[in-house]
Short mmCIF file of C-alpha atoms and ligand atoms in Angstrom, two decimals:
data_model
loop_
_atom_site.label_atom_id
_atom_site.label_comp_id
_atom_site.label_asym_id
_atom_site.label_seq_id
_atom_site.Cartn_x
_atom_site.Cartn_y
_atom_site.Cartn_z
CA UNK A 24 -10.57 -68.62 32.20
CA UNK A 25 -12.17 -68.01 28.78
CA UNK A 26 -15.72 -68.44 30.07
CA UNK A 27 -15.28 -65.61 32.62
CA UNK A 28 -13.31 -63.43 30.23
CA UNK A 29 -16.27 -63.14 27.88
CA UNK A 30 -17.79 -60.49 30.13
CA UNK A 31 -14.70 -58.27 29.68
CA UNK A 32 -14.52 -58.59 25.91
CA UNK A 33 -16.59 -55.52 25.02
CA UNK A 34 -14.83 -53.34 27.59
CA UNK A 35 -11.42 -54.51 26.36
CA UNK A 36 -12.49 -53.68 22.79
CA UNK A 37 -13.44 -50.15 23.86
CA UNK A 38 -10.03 -49.70 25.51
CA UNK A 39 -8.31 -51.16 22.40
CA UNK A 40 -10.20 -48.75 20.13
CA UNK A 41 -9.06 -45.74 22.08
CA UNK A 42 -5.47 -47.04 22.00
CA UNK A 43 -5.75 -47.34 18.20
CA UNK A 44 -7.27 -43.83 17.95
CA UNK A 45 -4.36 -42.42 19.98
CA UNK A 46 -1.93 -44.13 17.60
CA UNK A 47 -3.76 -42.73 14.54
CA UNK A 48 -3.56 -39.25 16.06
CA UNK A 49 0.24 -39.46 15.81
CA UNK A 50 -0.21 -39.06 12.05
CA UNK A 51 1.87 -41.81 10.52
CA UNK A 52 4.83 -42.09 12.90
CA UNK A 53 5.09 -43.14 16.52
CA UNK A 54 7.04 -45.06 19.09
CA UNK A 55 4.72 -48.04 19.29
CA UNK A 56 5.99 -49.02 22.75
CA UNK A 57 5.50 -45.65 24.45
CA UNK A 58 2.42 -44.62 22.48
CA UNK A 59 0.40 -47.86 22.37
CA UNK A 60 1.92 -51.05 23.77
CA UNK A 61 2.61 -49.85 27.31
CA UNK A 62 -0.65 -48.10 28.08
CA UNK A 63 -3.18 -50.54 26.66
CA UNK A 64 -2.66 -53.73 28.70
CA UNK A 65 -1.80 -51.57 31.72
CA UNK A 66 -5.22 -49.95 31.61
CA UNK A 67 -7.01 -53.29 31.11
CA UNK A 68 -5.36 -55.06 34.06
CA UNK A 69 -5.61 -52.06 36.39
CA UNK A 70 -9.33 -51.85 35.72
CA UNK A 71 -9.71 -55.56 36.49
CA UNK A 72 -7.57 -55.22 39.61
CA UNK A 73 -9.36 -52.07 40.75
CA UNK A 74 -6.49 -49.56 40.66
CA UNK A 75 -7.72 -46.03 39.80
CA UNK A 76 -6.56 -44.64 36.46
CA UNK A 77 -4.65 -41.77 38.09
CA UNK A 78 -2.31 -44.35 39.70
CA UNK A 79 -1.48 -46.19 36.45
CA UNK A 80 1.74 -44.17 35.79
CA UNK A 81 2.91 -45.10 39.29
CA UNK A 82 2.19 -48.80 38.66
CA UNK A 83 4.07 -48.62 35.34
CA UNK A 84 7.07 -46.97 36.99
CA UNK A 85 7.20 -49.52 39.82
CA UNK A 86 6.89 -52.37 37.29
CA UNK A 87 9.77 -50.97 35.25
CA UNK A 88 11.85 -50.50 38.39
CA UNK A 89 11.30 -54.19 39.15
CA UNK A 90 11.66 -55.82 35.72
CA UNK A 91 14.00 -53.12 34.41
CA UNK A 92 16.26 -53.07 37.46
CA UNK A 93 19.25 -54.03 35.27
CA UNK A 94 18.51 -51.31 32.71
CA UNK A 95 20.00 -47.86 33.40
CA UNK A 96 16.97 -46.23 31.69
CA UNK A 97 14.50 -47.70 34.17
CA UNK A 98 16.42 -48.79 37.31
CA UNK A 99 15.55 -46.87 40.46
CA UNK A 100 19.25 -46.37 41.22
CA UNK A 101 21.46 -45.67 38.22
CA UNK A 102 24.90 -46.14 39.81
CA UNK A 103 26.86 -49.43 39.90
CA UNK A 104 25.54 -51.52 42.81
CA UNK A 105 26.92 -54.42 44.83
CA UNK A 106 24.66 -57.53 44.91
CA UNK A 107 23.50 -56.46 48.41
CA UNK A 108 22.66 -52.95 47.24
CA UNK A 109 20.86 -54.40 44.21
CA UNK A 110 18.81 -56.64 46.55
CA UNK A 111 17.94 -53.67 48.77
CA UNK A 112 16.87 -51.65 45.73
CA UNK A 113 14.48 -54.44 44.64
CA UNK A 114 13.19 -54.79 48.21
CA UNK A 115 12.47 -51.06 48.33
CA UNK A 116 10.34 -51.36 45.16
CA UNK A 117 8.50 -54.38 46.63
CA UNK A 118 7.90 -52.38 49.83
CA UNK A 119 6.40 -49.51 47.82
CA UNK A 120 4.03 -51.93 46.10
CA UNK A 121 3.20 -53.44 49.53
CA UNK A 122 2.42 -50.04 51.06
CA UNK A 123 0.22 -49.07 48.10
CA UNK A 124 -1.75 -52.32 48.04
CA UNK A 125 -1.97 -52.44 51.86
CA UNK A 126 -4.20 -49.35 51.61
CA UNK A 127 -6.21 -50.87 48.76
CA UNK A 128 -6.76 -54.06 50.83
CA UNK A 129 -7.97 -52.10 53.86
CA UNK A 130 -10.37 -50.20 51.64
CA UNK A 131 -11.73 -53.36 49.95
CA UNK A 132 -12.37 -55.06 53.28
CA UNK A 133 -14.40 -52.03 54.37
CA UNK A 134 -15.98 -51.40 50.94
CA UNK A 135 -15.97 -54.56 48.80
CA UNK A 136 -16.38 -54.00 45.06
CA UNK A 137 -16.53 -56.09 41.91
CA UNK A 138 -12.77 -56.15 41.34
CA UNK A 139 -9.80 -58.48 41.79
CA UNK A 140 -8.40 -56.47 44.73
CA UNK A 141 -11.59 -57.30 46.64
CA UNK A 142 -11.01 -61.02 45.96
CA UNK A 143 -7.38 -60.86 47.12
CA UNK A 144 -8.13 -58.70 50.16
CA UNK A 145 -11.06 -60.81 51.35
CA UNK A 146 -9.77 -64.28 50.41
CA UNK A 147 -9.45 -66.58 53.41
CA UNK A 148 -7.67 -69.86 54.02
CA UNK A 149 -8.89 -71.87 57.03
CA UNK A 150 -10.80 -68.81 58.23
CA UNK A 151 -7.85 -66.39 58.11
CA UNK A 152 -6.98 -63.68 55.64
CA UNK A 153 -3.87 -64.41 53.59
CA UNK A 154 -0.62 -63.38 55.29
CA UNK A 155 0.38 -59.87 54.18
CA UNK A 156 3.42 -61.13 52.27
CA UNK A 157 1.30 -63.59 50.25
CA UNK A 158 -1.27 -60.93 49.53
CA UNK A 159 1.39 -58.47 48.39
CA UNK A 160 2.86 -61.17 46.15
CA UNK A 161 -0.48 -61.73 44.45
CA UNK A 162 -0.94 -58.00 43.96
CA UNK A 163 2.57 -57.62 42.57
CA UNK A 164 2.37 -60.45 40.08
CA UNK A 165 -0.92 -59.14 38.69
CA UNK A 166 0.20 -55.48 38.74
CA UNK A 167 3.49 -56.27 36.94
CA UNK A 168 3.29 -59.51 34.92
CA UNK A 169 -0.32 -58.66 34.13
CA UNK A 170 0.71 -55.95 31.65
CA UNK A 171 4.46 -55.80 30.98
CA UNK A 172 4.53 -59.23 29.28
CA UNK A 173 1.50 -58.44 27.16
CA UNK A 174 2.95 -55.06 26.15
CA UNK A 175 6.18 -56.76 25.06
CA UNK A 176 4.34 -59.42 23.05
CA UNK A 177 2.12 -56.81 21.38
CA UNK A 178 5.16 -54.73 20.46
CA UNK A 179 6.87 -57.93 19.27
CA UNK A 180 4.02 -58.60 16.85
CA UNK A 181 4.21 -55.07 15.40
CA UNK A 182 7.99 -55.33 15.14
CA UNK A 183 7.72 -58.63 13.24
CA UNK A 184 5.00 -57.29 10.90
CA UNK A 185 6.97 -54.09 10.27
CA UNK A 186 9.98 -56.18 9.26
CA UNK A 187 7.97 -58.64 7.14
CA UNK A 188 5.69 -56.85 4.65
CA UNK A 189 4.56 -60.22 3.27
CA UNK A 190 3.51 -61.40 6.72
CA UNK A 191 1.72 -58.07 7.27
CA UNK A 192 -0.18 -58.45 3.98
CA UNK A 193 -1.03 -62.08 4.75
CA UNK A 194 -2.57 -61.37 8.17
CA UNK A 195 -4.32 -58.25 6.91
CA UNK A 196 -5.93 -60.22 4.09
CA UNK A 197 -6.81 -63.14 6.40
CA UNK A 198 -8.01 -61.82 9.76
CA UNK A 199 -8.66 -65.41 10.85
CA UNK A 200 -4.87 -65.61 11.21
CA UNK A 201 -4.89 -63.03 14.04
CA UNK A 202 -4.98 -65.65 16.87
CA UNK A 203 -2.01 -67.32 15.15
CA UNK A 204 -0.22 -63.95 14.91
CA UNK A 205 -0.79 -63.50 18.65
CA UNK A 206 0.61 -66.91 19.59
CA UNK A 207 3.56 -66.54 17.26
CA UNK A 208 4.36 -63.08 18.70
CA UNK A 209 4.30 -64.51 22.22
CA UNK A 210 6.65 -67.33 21.11
CA UNK A 211 8.83 -64.85 19.19
CA UNK A 212 9.27 -62.43 22.10
CA UNK A 213 9.03 -64.88 25.03
CA UNK A 214 8.91 -61.95 27.47
CA UNK A 215 9.58 -64.20 30.51
CA UNK A 216 13.02 -65.60 29.74
CA UNK A 217 13.37 -68.12 32.54
CA UNK A 218 12.14 -69.54 35.81
CA UNK A 219 13.76 -71.88 38.31
CA UNK A 220 12.58 -75.32 39.35
CA UNK A 221 14.11 -77.93 41.63
CA UNK A 222 13.98 -81.58 40.59
CA UNK A 223 11.69 -83.71 42.76
CA UNK A 224 13.26 -86.98 41.56
CA UNK A 225 16.38 -88.28 39.84
CA UNK A 226 15.88 -88.20 36.08
CA UNK A 227 17.60 -87.85 32.75
CA UNK A 228 16.85 -85.27 30.06
CA UNK A 229 18.53 -84.73 26.73
CA UNK A 230 21.27 -87.12 27.81
CA UNK A 231 22.00 -85.16 31.01
CA UNK A 232 21.56 -86.66 34.47
CA UNK A 233 19.52 -84.56 36.85
CA UNK A 234 19.61 -85.45 40.56
CA UNK A 235 16.74 -84.96 42.98
CA UNK A 236 17.11 -81.48 44.51
CA UNK A 237 19.13 -80.08 41.59
CA UNK A 238 18.19 -76.57 40.52
CA UNK A 239 17.11 -76.20 36.93
CA UNK A 240 16.95 -73.03 34.91
CA UNK A 241 14.02 -73.32 32.51
CA UNK A 242 15.02 -71.22 29.50
CA UNK A 243 11.70 -70.54 27.82
CA UNK A 244 13.35 -68.30 25.23
CA UNK A 245 15.60 -71.16 24.16
CA UNK A 246 12.79 -73.75 24.29
CA UNK A 247 10.77 -71.55 21.96
CA UNK A 248 13.51 -71.70 19.33
CA UNK A 249 14.02 -75.48 19.69
CA UNK A 250 14.54 -76.82 16.18
CA UNK A 251 13.39 -80.29 17.30
CA UNK A 252 9.97 -78.86 18.13
CA UNK A 253 9.53 -75.92 15.76
CA UNK A 254 10.02 -76.11 12.04
CA UNK A 255 12.10 -73.14 10.93
CA UNK A 256 12.13 -71.69 14.48
CA UNK A 257 13.86 -68.43 13.54
CA UNK A 258 11.14 -67.47 11.08
CA UNK A 259 8.05 -65.54 12.22
CA UNK A 260 4.98 -67.35 10.86
CA UNK A 261 1.48 -66.32 11.88
CA UNK A 262 0.16 -69.56 10.36
CA UNK A 263 2.50 -71.77 12.41
CA UNK A 264 0.56 -74.89 13.35
CA UNK A 265 0.90 -76.40 15.86
CA UNK A 266 2.57 -73.69 17.92
CA UNK A 267 3.37 -75.48 21.17
CA UNK A 268 5.45 -72.72 22.72
CA UNK A 269 6.30 -72.58 26.42
CA UNK A 270 6.17 -68.78 26.87
CA UNK A 271 3.46 -69.20 29.52
CA UNK A 272 5.43 -71.86 31.39
CA UNK A 273 4.24 -75.37 31.97
CA UNK A 274 2.61 -77.42 34.72
CA UNK A 275 1.23 -76.30 38.07
CA UNK A 276 2.31 -72.67 37.70
CA UNK A 277 1.21 -72.22 34.11
CA UNK A 278 0.37 -68.55 33.57
CA UNK A 279 -2.99 -67.62 35.07
CA UNK A 280 -3.35 -64.66 32.71
CA UNK A 281 -2.69 -66.39 29.39
CA UNK A 282 -6.26 -66.20 28.10
CA UNK A 283 -6.56 -62.54 29.07
CA UNK A 284 -3.23 -61.70 27.42
CA UNK A 285 -4.24 -63.47 24.20
CA UNK A 286 -7.68 -61.89 24.19
CA UNK A 287 -6.22 -58.38 24.63
CA UNK A 288 -3.77 -58.89 21.79
CA UNK A 289 -6.33 -60.46 19.47
CA UNK A 290 -8.76 -57.56 20.00
CA UNK A 291 -6.06 -54.92 19.48
CA UNK A 292 -5.01 -56.45 16.15
CA UNK A 293 -8.65 -56.89 15.07
CA UNK A 294 -9.05 -53.14 15.60
CA UNK A 295 -5.64 -52.03 14.31
CA UNK A 296 -4.92 -54.05 11.17
CA UNK A 297 -7.97 -52.94 9.13
CA UNK A 298 -6.87 -49.32 9.70
CA UNK A 299 -3.34 -49.79 8.36
CA UNK A 300 -2.27 -49.78 4.73
CA UNK A 301 1.42 -50.19 5.44
CA UNK A 302 3.76 -50.59 8.37
CA UNK A 303 7.55 -50.21 8.55
CA UNK A 304 10.33 -49.63 11.04
CA UNK A 305 11.38 -46.00 11.37
CA UNK A 306 14.65 -46.38 13.27
CA UNK A 307 16.44 -48.78 15.59
CA UNK A 308 14.44 -50.96 17.95
CA UNK A 309 15.80 -50.99 21.50
CA UNK A 310 15.30 -53.88 23.90
CA UNK A 311 15.21 -53.37 27.65
CA UNK A 312 18.22 -54.88 29.41
CA UNK A 313 17.14 -57.69 31.70
CA UNK A 314 17.81 -61.38 32.24
CA UNK A 315 14.35 -62.25 33.63
CA UNK A 316 11.52 -60.34 31.92
CA UNK A 317 12.02 -58.02 28.97
CA UNK A 318 10.89 -56.79 25.59
CA UNK A 319 11.23 -53.81 23.24
CA UNK A 320 11.54 -50.47 25.01
CA UNK A 321 11.58 -48.33 21.84
CA UNK A 322 9.90 -49.32 18.59
CA UNK A 323 9.84 -46.42 16.11
CA UNK A 324 7.39 -47.15 13.28
CA UNK A 325 5.96 -45.49 10.21
CA UNK A 326 2.49 -46.35 8.99
CA UNK A 327 0.02 -45.36 6.30
CA UNK A 328 -3.70 -45.43 6.87
CA UNK A 329 -6.25 -47.06 4.61
C1 HEM B 12 1.99 -62.61 26.95
C2 HEM B 12 1.77 -62.39 28.21
C3 HEM B 12 2.24 -63.25 29.35
C4 HEM B 12 3.30 -64.10 29.42
C5 HEM B 12 4.31 -64.44 28.34
C6 HEM B 12 3.30 -64.68 30.76
C7 HEM B 12 4.22 -65.61 31.21
C8 HEM B 12 4.15 -66.26 32.45
C9 HEM B 12 5.06 -67.27 32.91
C10 HEM B 12 6.26 -67.80 32.12
C11 HEM B 12 4.67 -67.66 34.13
C12 HEM B 12 5.35 -68.71 35.03
C13 HEM B 12 4.90 -70.10 34.66
C14 HEM B 12 5.64 -71.17 35.38
O1 HEM B 12 6.31 -70.91 36.40
O2 HEM B 12 5.54 -72.31 34.92
C15 HEM B 12 3.50 -66.88 34.48
C16 HEM B 12 2.81 -66.99 35.65
C17 HEM B 12 1.78 -66.15 36.03
N1 HEM B 12 1.19 -65.17 35.25
FE1 HEM B 12 1.68 -64.73 33.34
N2 HEM B 12 2.26 -64.15 31.46
C18 HEM B 12 1.58 -63.27 30.65
C19 HEM B 12 0.46 -62.53 30.97
C20 HEM B 12 -0.15 -62.52 32.20
C21 HEM B 12 -1.28 -61.70 32.55
C22 HEM B 12 -2.05 -60.76 31.61
C23 HEM B 12 -1.54 -61.95 33.87
C24 HEM B 12 -2.60 -61.29 34.72
C25 HEM B 12 -3.77 -61.58 34.87
C26 HEM B 12 -0.60 -62.94 34.34
C27 HEM B 12 -0.58 -63.50 35.60
C28 HEM B 12 0.22 -64.56 35.99
C29 HEM B 12 0.14 -65.19 37.30
C30 HEM B 12 -0.81 -64.81 38.43
C31 HEM B 12 1.11 -66.21 37.32
C32 HEM B 12 1.47 -67.16 38.47
C33 HEM B 12 0.78 -68.49 38.32
C34 HEM B 12 1.17 -69.44 39.42
O3 HEM B 12 2.27 -69.32 40.00
O4 HEM B 12 0.39 -70.37 39.70
N3 HEM B 12 0.23 -63.26 33.29
N4 HEM B 12 3.19 -66.04 33.42
#
């Protein structure tokens, strides 16, 4: 929650500054995904979780094997798979996460620290530690959704600004628009495309009858382009107000990391925009192939410094 996040703000700014310095060192051209967007939120969340820096590449690879399982560039197995083989491939990735975090949990029970792994490892319900499967699930959601989504949204913002020089100039001249830029980028990319729910009661929505027990596919990406909610939904507008997007979900499972994600993005753009004189695409943008969670996987840009 925002009140607890305040204590991370300065540290996140330091990490953001070194990400910006690394980008500047590329001298005017880079792949914003590989060179900035992937590493920055990864480092922030791994520090909060308590994963040592040397293991960050492994966490990134496992995340991409999970979310990018349908993409030949990132899938663990590249050949055509039957649904059963696909399921086993995903399970193998989950098992690798489980084995890694099993060791972290054992360590944090013996040597508690001020990190999120210590909270997960030592959390108890009715006097018992969480079942291993639940614990692994918590670790996995933080170690995957805790950076991949934020990377995609950050890259989405740069993509939109690179394509819209007027929008770039507007936000640069009015830094108070940065929180709006962040929210609009999250709406624009909607990195989590869908989730499932089952109806708890008979109801009707948009003229369609939904029966209790029916499965519903919540298409956040579609909801975020709903012309009944958003004026001019296919236009990127950092000054969009209100911006009631559903990229973080809705209700009981609303994203736990939304304030962290927004803080990370805000700080990065506060550090980056004053350094840039211009920004443009420098080739084709490539999206990762996935039906659940995705975003840009290559974003070649050109930039001039102030
Ligand atoms: C722009 C970045 C992010 C987006 C778009 C995003 C999106 C989402 C969505 C759509 C859900 C499911 C909501 C639902 O079922 O109603 C979710 C849940 C969750 N997210 Fe995020 N997320 C982002 C960043 C983060 C970060 C940085 C963290 C890590 C701290 C995180 C941790 C979680 C957790 C733990 C849940 C599960 C909440 C629950 O089931 O109660 N997310 N997120």
